[in-house]
Every structure is written in C-alpha cells, then in structure tokens.
mmCIF file of C-alpha atoms in Angstrom:
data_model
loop_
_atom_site.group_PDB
_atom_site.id
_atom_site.type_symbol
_atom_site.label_atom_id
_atom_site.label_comp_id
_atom_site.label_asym_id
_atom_site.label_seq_id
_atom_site.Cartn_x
_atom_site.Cartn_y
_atom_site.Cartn_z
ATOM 1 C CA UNK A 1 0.000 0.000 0.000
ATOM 2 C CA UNK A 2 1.435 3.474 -0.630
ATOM 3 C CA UNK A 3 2.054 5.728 2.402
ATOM 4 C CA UNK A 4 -0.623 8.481 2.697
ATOM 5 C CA UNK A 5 0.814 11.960 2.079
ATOM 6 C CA UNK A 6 1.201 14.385 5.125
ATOM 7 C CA UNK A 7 -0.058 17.401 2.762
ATOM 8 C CA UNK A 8 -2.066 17.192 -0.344
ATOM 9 C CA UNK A 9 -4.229 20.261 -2.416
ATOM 10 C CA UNK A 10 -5.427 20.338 -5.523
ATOM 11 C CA UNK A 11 -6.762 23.434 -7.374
ATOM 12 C CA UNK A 12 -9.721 24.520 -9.626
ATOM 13 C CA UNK A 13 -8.549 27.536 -11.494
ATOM 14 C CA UNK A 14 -10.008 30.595 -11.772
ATOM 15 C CA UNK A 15 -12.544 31.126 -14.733
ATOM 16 C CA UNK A 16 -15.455 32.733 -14.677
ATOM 17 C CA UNK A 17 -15.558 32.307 -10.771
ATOM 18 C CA UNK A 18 -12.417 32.605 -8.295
ATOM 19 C CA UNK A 19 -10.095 29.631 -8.143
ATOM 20 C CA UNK A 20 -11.248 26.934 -5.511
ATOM 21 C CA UNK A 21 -8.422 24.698 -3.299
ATOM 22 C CA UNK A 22 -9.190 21.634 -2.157
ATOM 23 C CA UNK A 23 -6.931 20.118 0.527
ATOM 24 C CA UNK A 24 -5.929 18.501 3.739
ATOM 25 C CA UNK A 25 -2.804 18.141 5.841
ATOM 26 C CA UNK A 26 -1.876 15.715 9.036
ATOM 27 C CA UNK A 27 -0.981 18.629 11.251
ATOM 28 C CA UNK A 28 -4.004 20.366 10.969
ATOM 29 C CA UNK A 29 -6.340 16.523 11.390
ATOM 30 C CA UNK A 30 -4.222 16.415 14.608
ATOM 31 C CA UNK A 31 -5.043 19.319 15.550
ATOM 32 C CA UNK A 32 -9.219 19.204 14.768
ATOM 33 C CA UNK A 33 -9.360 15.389 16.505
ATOM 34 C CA UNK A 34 -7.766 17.714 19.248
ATOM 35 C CA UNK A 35 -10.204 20.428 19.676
ATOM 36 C CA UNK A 36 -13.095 17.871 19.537
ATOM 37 C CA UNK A 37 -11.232 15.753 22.305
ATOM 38 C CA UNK A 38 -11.266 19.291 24.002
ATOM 39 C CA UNK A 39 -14.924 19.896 23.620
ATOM 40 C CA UNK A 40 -16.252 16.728 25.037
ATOM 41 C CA UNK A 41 -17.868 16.334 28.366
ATOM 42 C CA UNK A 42 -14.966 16.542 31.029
ATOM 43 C CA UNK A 43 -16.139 13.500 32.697
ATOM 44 C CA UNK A 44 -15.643 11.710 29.366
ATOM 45 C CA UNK A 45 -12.492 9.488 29.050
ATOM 46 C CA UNK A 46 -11.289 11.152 26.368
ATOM 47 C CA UNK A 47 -8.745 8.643 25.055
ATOM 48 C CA UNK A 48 -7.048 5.581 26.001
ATOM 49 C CA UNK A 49 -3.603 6.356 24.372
ATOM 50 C CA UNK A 50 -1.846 8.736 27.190
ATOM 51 C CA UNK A 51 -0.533 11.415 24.496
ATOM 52 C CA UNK A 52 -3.728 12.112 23.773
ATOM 53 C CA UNK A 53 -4.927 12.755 27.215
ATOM 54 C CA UNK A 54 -1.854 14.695 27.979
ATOM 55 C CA UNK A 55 -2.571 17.082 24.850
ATOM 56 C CA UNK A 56 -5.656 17.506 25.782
ATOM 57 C CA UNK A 57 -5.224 18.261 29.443
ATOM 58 C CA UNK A 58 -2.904 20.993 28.034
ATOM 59 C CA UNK A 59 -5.212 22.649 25.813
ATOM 60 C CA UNK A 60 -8.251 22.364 28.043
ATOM 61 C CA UNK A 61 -6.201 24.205 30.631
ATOM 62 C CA UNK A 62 -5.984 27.139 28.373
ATOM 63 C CA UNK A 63 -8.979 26.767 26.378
ATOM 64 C CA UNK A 64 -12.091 25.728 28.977
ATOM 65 C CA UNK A 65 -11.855 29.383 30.732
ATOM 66 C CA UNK A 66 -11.836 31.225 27.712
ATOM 67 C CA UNK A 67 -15.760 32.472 27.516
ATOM 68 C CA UNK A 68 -16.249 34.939 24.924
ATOM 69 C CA UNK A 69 -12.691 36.464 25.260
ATOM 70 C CA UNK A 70 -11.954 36.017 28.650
ATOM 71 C CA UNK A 71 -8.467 34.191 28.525
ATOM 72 C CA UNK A 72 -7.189 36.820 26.719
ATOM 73 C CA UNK A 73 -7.752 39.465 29.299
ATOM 74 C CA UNK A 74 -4.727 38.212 31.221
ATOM 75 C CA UNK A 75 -2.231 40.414 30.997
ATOM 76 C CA UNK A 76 -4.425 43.112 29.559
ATOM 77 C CA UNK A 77 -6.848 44.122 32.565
ATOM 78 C CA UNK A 78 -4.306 46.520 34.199
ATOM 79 C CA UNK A 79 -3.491 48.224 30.754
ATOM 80 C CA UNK A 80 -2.847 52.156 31.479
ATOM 81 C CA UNK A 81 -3.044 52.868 27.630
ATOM 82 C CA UNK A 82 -4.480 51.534 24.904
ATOM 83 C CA UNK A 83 -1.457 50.710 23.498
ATOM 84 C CA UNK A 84 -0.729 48.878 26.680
ATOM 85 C CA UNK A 85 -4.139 46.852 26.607
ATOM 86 C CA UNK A 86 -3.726 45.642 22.993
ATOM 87 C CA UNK A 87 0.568 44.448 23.429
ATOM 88 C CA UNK A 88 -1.503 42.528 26.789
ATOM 89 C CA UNK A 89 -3.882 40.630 24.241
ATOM 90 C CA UNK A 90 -1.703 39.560 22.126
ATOM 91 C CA UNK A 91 0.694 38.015 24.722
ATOM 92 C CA UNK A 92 -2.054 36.247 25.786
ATOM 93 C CA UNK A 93 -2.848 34.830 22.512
ATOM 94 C CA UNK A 94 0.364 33.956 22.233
ATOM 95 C CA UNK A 95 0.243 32.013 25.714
ATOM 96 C CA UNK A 96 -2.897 29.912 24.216
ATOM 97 C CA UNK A 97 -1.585 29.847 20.545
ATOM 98 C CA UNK A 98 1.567 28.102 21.979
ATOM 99 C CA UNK A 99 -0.347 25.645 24.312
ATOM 100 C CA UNK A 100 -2.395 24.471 21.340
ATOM 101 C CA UNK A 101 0.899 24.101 19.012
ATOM 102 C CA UNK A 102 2.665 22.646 21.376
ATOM 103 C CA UNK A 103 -0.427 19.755 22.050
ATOM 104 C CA UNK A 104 -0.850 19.371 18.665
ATOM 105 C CA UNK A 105 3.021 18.586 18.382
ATOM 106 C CA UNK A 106 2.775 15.917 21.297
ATOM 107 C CA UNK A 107 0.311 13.946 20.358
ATOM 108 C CA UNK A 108 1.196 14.036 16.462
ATOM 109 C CA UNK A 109 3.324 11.286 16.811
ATOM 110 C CA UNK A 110 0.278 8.982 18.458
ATOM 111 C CA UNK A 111 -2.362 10.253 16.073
ATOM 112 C CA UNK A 112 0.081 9.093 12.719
ATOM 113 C CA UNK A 113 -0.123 5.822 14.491
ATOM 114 C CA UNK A 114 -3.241 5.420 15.579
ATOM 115 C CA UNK A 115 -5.800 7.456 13.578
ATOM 116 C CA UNK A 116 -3.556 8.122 10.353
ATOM 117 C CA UNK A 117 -3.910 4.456 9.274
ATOM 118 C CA UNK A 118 -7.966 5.354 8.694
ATOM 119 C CA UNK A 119 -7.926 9.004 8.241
ATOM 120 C CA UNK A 120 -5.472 9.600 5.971
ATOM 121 C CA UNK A 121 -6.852 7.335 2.960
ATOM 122 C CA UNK A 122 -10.442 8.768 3.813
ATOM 123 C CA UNK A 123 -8.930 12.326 3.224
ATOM 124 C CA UNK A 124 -7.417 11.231 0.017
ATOM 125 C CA UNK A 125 -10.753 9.441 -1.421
ATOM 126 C CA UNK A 126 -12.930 12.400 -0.392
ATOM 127 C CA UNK A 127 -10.131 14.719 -2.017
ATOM 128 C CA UNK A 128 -9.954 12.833 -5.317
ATOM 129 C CA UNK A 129 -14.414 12.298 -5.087
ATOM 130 C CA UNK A 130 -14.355 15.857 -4.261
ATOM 131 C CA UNK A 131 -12.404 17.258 -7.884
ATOM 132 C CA UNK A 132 -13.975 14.592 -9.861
ATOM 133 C CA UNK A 133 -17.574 16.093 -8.942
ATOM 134 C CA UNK A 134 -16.196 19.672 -8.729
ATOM 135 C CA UNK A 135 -13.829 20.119 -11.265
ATOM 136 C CA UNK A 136 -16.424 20.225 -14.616
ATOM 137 C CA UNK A 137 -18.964 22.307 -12.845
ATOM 138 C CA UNK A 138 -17.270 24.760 -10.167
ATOM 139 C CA UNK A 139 -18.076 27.872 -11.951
ATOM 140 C CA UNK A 140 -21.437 26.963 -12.342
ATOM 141 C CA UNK A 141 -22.091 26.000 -9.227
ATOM 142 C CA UNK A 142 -20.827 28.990 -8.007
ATOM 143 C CA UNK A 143 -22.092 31.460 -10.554
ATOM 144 C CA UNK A 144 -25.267 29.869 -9.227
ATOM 145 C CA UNK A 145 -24.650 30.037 -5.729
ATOM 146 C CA UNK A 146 -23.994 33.934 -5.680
ATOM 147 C CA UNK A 147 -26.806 34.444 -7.436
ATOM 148 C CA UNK A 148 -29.070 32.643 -5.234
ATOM 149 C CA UNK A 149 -27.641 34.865 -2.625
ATOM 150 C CA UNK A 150 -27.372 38.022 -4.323
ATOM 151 C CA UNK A 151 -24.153 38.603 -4.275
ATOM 152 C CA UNK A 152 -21.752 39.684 -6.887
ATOM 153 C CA UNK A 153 -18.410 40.128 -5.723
ATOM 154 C CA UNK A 154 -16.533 37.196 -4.790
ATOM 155 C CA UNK A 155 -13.171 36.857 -2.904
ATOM 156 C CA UNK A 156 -9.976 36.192 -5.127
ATOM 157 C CA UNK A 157 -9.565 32.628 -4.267
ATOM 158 C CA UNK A 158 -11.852 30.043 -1.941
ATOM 159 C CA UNK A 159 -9.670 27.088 0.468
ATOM 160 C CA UNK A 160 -11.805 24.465 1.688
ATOM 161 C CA UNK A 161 -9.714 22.534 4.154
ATOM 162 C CA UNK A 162 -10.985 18.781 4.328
ATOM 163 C CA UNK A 163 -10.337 16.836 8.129
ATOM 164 C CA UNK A 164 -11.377 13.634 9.464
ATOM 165 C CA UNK A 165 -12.902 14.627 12.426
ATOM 166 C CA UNK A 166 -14.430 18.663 13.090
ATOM 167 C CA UNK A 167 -14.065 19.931 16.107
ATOM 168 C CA UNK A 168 -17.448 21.299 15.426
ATOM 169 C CA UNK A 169 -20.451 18.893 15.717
ATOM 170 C CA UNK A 170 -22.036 20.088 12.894
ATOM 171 C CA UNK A 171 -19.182 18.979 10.897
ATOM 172 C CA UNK A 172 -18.045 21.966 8.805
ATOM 173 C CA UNK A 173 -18.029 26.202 9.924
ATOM 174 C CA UNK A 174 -16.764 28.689 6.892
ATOM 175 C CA UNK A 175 -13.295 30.794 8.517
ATOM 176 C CA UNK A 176 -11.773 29.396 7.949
ATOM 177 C CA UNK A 177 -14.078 26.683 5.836
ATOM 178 C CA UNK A 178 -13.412 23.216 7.145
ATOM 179 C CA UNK A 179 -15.802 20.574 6.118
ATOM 180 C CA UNK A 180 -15.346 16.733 7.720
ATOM 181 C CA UNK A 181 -15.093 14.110 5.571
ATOM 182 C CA UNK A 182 -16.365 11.740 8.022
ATOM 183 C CA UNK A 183 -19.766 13.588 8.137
ATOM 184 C CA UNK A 184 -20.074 14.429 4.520
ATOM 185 C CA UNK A 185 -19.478 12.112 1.586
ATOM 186 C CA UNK A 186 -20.004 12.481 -2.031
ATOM 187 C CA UNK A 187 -22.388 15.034 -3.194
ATOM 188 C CA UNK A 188 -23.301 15.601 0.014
ATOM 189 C CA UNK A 189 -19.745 16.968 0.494
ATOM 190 C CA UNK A 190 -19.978 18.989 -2.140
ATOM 191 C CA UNK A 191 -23.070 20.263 -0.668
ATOM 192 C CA UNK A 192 -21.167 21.186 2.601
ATOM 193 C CA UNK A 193 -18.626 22.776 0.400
ATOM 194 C CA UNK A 194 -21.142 24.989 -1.217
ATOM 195 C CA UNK A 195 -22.910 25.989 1.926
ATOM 196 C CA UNK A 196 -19.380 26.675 4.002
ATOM 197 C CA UNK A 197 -18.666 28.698 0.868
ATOM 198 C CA UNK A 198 -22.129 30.622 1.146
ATOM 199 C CA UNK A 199 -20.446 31.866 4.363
ATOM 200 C CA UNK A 200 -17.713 33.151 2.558
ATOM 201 C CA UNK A 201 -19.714 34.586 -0.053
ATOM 202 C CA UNK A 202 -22.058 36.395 2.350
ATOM 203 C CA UNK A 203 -19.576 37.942 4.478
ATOM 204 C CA UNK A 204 -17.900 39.338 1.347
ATOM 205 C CA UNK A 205 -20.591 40.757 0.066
ATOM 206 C CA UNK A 206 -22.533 41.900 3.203
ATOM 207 C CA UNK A 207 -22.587 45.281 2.333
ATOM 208 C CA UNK A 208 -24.164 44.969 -1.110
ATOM 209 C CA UNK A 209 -27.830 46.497 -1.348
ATOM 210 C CA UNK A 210 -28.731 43.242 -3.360
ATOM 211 C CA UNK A 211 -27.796 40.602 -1.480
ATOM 212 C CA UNK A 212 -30.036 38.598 0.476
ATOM 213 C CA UNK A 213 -28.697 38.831 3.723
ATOM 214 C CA UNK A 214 -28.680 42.429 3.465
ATOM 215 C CA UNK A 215 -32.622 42.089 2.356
ATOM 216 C CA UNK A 216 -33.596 40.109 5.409
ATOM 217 C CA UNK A 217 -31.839 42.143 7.753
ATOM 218 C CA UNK A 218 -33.811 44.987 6.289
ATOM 219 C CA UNK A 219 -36.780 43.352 6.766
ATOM 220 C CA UNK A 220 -36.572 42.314 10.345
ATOM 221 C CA UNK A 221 -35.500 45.484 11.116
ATOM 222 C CA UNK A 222 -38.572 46.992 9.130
ATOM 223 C CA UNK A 223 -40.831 44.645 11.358
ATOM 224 C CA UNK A 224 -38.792 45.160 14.091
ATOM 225 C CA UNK A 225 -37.543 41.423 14.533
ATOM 226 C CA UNK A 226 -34.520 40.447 16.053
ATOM 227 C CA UNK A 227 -31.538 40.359 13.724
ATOM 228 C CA UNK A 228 -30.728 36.619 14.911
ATOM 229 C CA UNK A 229 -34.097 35.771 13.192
ATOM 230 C CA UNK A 230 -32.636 37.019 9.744
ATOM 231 C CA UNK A 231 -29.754 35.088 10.366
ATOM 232 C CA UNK A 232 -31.780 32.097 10.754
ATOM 233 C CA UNK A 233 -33.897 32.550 8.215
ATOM 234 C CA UNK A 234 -30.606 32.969 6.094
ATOM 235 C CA UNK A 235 -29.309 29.536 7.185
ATOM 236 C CA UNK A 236 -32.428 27.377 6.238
ATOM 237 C CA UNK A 237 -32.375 28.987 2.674
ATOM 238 C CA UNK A 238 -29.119 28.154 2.263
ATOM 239 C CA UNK A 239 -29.200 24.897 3.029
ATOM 240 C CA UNK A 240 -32.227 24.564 0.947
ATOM 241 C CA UNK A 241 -30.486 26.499 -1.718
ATOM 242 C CA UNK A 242 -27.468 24.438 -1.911
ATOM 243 C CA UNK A 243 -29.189 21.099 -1.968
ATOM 244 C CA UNK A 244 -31.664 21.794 -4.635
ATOM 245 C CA UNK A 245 -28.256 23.494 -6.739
ATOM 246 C CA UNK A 246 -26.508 20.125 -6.111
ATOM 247 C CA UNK A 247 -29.677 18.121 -7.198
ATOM 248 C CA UNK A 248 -30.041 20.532 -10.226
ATOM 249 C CA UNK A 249 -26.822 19.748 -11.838
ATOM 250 C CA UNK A 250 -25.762 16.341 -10.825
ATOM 251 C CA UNK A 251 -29.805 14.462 -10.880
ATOM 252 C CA UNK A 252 -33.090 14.410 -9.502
ATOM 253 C CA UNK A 253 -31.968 11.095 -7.483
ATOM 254 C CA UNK A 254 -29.756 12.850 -4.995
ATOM 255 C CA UNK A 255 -31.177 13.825 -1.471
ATOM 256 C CA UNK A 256 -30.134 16.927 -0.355
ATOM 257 C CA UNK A 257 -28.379 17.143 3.343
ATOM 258 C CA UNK A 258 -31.239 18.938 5.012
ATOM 259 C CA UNK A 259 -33.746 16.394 3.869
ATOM 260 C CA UNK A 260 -31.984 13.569 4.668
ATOM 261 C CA UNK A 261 -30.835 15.080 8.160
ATOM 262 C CA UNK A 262 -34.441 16.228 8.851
ATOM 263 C CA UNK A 263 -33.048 19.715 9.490
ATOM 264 C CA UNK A 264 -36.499 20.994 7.925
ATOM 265 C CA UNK A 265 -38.034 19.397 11.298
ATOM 266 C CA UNK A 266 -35.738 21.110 13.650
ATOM 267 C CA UNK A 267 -35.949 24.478 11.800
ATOM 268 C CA UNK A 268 -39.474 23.906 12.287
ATOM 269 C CA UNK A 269 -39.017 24.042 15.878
ATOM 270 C CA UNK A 270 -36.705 26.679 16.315
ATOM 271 C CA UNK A 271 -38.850 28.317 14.692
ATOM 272 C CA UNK A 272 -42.063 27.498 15.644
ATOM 273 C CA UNK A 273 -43.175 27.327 11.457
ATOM 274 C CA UNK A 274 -44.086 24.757 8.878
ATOM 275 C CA UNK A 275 -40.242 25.049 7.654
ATOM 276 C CA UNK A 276 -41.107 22.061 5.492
ATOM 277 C CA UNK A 277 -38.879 21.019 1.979
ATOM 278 C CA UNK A 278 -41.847 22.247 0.208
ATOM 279 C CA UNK A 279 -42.385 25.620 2.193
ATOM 280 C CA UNK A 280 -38.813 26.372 1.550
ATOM 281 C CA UNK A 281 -38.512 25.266 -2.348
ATOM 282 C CA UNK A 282 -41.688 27.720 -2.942
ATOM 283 C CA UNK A 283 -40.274 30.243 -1.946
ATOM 284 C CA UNK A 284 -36.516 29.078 -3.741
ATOM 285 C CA UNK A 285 -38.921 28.796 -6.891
ATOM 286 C CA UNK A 286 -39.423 32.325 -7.040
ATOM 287 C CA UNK A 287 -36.032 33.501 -5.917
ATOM 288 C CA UNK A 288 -35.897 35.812 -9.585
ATOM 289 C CA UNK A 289 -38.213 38.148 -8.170
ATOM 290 C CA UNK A 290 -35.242 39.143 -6.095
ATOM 291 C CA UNK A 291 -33.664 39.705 -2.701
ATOM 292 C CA UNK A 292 -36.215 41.622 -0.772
ATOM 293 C CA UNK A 293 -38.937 39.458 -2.138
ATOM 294 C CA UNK A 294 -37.774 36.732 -0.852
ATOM 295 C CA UNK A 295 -36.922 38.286 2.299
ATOM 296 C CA UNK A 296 -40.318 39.192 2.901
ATOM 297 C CA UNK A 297 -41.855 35.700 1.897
ATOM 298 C CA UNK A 298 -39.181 33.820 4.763
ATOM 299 C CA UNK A 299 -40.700 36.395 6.984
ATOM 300 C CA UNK A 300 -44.113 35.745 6.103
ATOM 301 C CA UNK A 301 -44.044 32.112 5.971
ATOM 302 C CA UNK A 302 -41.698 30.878 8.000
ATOM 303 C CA UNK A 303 -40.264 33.640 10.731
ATOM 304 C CA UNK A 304 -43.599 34.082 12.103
ATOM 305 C CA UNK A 305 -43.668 32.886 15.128
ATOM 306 C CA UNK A 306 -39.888 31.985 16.247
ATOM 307 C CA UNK A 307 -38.550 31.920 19.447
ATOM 308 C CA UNK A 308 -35.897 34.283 18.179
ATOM 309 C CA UNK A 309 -38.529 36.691 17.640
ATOM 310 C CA UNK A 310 -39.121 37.295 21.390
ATOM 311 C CA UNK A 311 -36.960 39.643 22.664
#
C-alpha cells in the first residue's frame, strides 16, 4: 500500500468564478481530533492512548476558561493605555496559541499511528471524489450560488480545508471553511462545500444592497424582529439552496443534506413554522423576483412565530 501523504491540495482555477483549493494536511487533522477531544464532556475518558490525554489536558487548561474572550484578558486588565491593553492581548494569545501548538506537536506522533492508518486514505478518497464532482462544474455552481444569494463580488480565491474529524459537531463552519469528511461524503460533500462557501460569499458581500442577507436584515429590522431571526432565516435557505443546486446539476436522485438530516423538522421548531422542503422550495422557486422578495416571503411564511422573535 502506498504511504498516505502528510499534505495534499489540488486546485480549480479561476474562470469565470475565483479559483477553488481543495486540501488537507496531518498537522491540521491532529489538531481538529484535538479540539473535539477538548470539547467533550470533562467527565468523558477522552482517550485511552496517554498522548492524547496529555494534549488535551494541556489545551483544556488554556482553552475551557476562555468564555467569549476572557483568557485573553490576562495580561491586559491593568493596561494604562491603549497601546498597553492591545501588546496585553496579544501576549495572551500567544500564551494559548503556543499551548495548542505545542499539544498538537505531542500527540502528532500517536495520532500518525493510531488514527492516520484510517484518516489519511479517507482524506485522500474524499479529495480525489471531491475534484472529480467539482472540477467540470465549479463555476457553475458557483455562478449559481452567488446568485441565489445576491451577491456579486466574490473573494480572489476560496480554500476548503478537508479533516477527518471537526471539532465542530455540525461537521463543517466557513473561517476558515473546514468541512469533515467523516460527516459528509459524495455530493453531500460537495453540498457542505457549497454551503461553508455561502459563508464566505455572504460575508464578502454583506454590504451589497442586493444581497439577500442584506434584504432580510432589512426586513426584520422593518418589522422590528430580532436580527438573529434574519440570520436564521438565512441559514435554512441556504441549506435549501445548496441542496436543490446540487440536485439541479448532478440528478433528480440525490437527497439533499437537510432532507436527509431532517433539518427541515428542527428548523421547524426553532422556529415554531411549517419550515417544510416544500415551504422552503416555494419560496426558492421564485427567488428571480429578487432579494427583498424573498426576504419578505421567509418572513411571512416561515419567521412568524420563532422563538428568536421574542426579545
């Protein structure tokens, strides 16, 4: 069998859309099987291999206290200047960065042993899956995507950094975008990496009058709903969006993520809505009447009633 590469990327020029890297390296799967050792229940045995446990012990100490921001305030609370409070923040990151580097480097040598073996030729399948699918259609599906979304300026390249394990339980967040191949297979990866890259696209473009997040912002505002509503709102058409874009171009037969994850159902409580596949695709069916149409039929149909709505 041929030894797995440490480091491998492989890139989708740019064309009419910005050029799209695909990749993965060991250092950073150490480090993500790290951070979601990390974020289990304390009381969980964590591992049975004692470099992991060690590494994790490490970064918990520096990690677990954090809150919002709070481990960095060490070192920056007594600041007389500004100047002063800023050089104190950065020390401090520099404190956890090192912790976290230092982990990673201590329990690389277990993880090549141990986890390698089965994560490295499932990085290297969903890599090769991944620019098979990708590589005839990534403008289109992109050209598509920022339409959908309403956006027209794009960033001058897109990463998408492919790990075994996320740290994140959803499997995938977008900076930087990360998407686990052990959650997401096939199209359904190439779902994630359109909806991670939705992210990207939105944050880019957030200050375009056109865009849909923009819209909906407007429009909870207007109604004067919470802006975590809009943001919510955003999500489900996304996902909707980037499933029925998948199904579009690659046949009727694929099942987009949020149907097959029932995510319609728990939208539907979060919300306190009919967030159903067919809700959502009536209103994606009419998505060329434009952003703040659309905005306004989310709102009307689905954003209702939510939780989010209450304060």
């Amino acid at each position: 069998m041929n030894a797995i590469p440490d480091r491998d990327v492989v890139v989708l020029g740019a064309g009419a859309t910005p050029a799209l890297s695909l990749g993965y390296s060991l250092p950073f799967s150490v480090y993500q099987h790290l951070m979601h050792l990390v974020r289990q229940p304390l009381q969980q045995d964590v591992d049975v291999t004692t470099a992991f446990a060690v590494a994790v012990a490490r970064i918990r100490a520096v990690y677990l206290p954090i809150g919002p921001f709070n481990a960095l305030e060490f070192g920056a609370a007594g600041a007389a200047t500004s100047a002063d409070l800023g050089a104190g923040l950065r020390a401090r990151a520099a404190v956890i960065a090192d912790a976290i580097g230092t982990a990673t480097a201590e329990a690389e040598g277990a993880y090549r042993a141990e986890r390698w073996p089965e994560h490295g030729p499932m990085l290297v399948e969903a890599l090769e899956r991944a620019h098979a699918l990708l590589a005839p259609h990534k403008d289109e599906l992109l050209t598509r995507l920022a339409s959908a979304l309403g956006v027209e300026a794009q960033t001058e390249s897109y990463e998408v950094h492919l790990v075994p394990v996320c740290h994140e339980p959803t499997g995938g967040y977008s900076h930087p975008t990360v998407v686990s191949v052990a959650v997401f297979q096939g199209l359904h990866l190439v779902e994630a990496i359109l909806h991670e890259l939705a992210h990207v696209m939105m944050q880019a473009g957030r200050e375009e009058p056109g865009a849909l997040a923009a819209a909906l912002g407007a429009a909870c505002r207007r109604r004067k709903r919470p802006a975590r509503l809009a943001l919510e709102l955003l999500h489900v058409f996304v996902f909707h969006a980037t499933g029925e874009i998948v199904r579009e171009r690659y046949g009727a037969e694929h099942v987009p993520h949020a149907q097959a994850r029932g995510l319609y159902a728990r939208a539907s409580a979060l919300l306190r809505a009919e967030v159903s596949e067919h809700v959502i695709g009536e209103i994606w069916a009419q998505r060329q009447e434009g952003p703040e149409v659309i905005a306004e039929r989310l709102l009307d149909r689905v954003g209702g009633h939510g939780r989010t709505g209450a304060g």
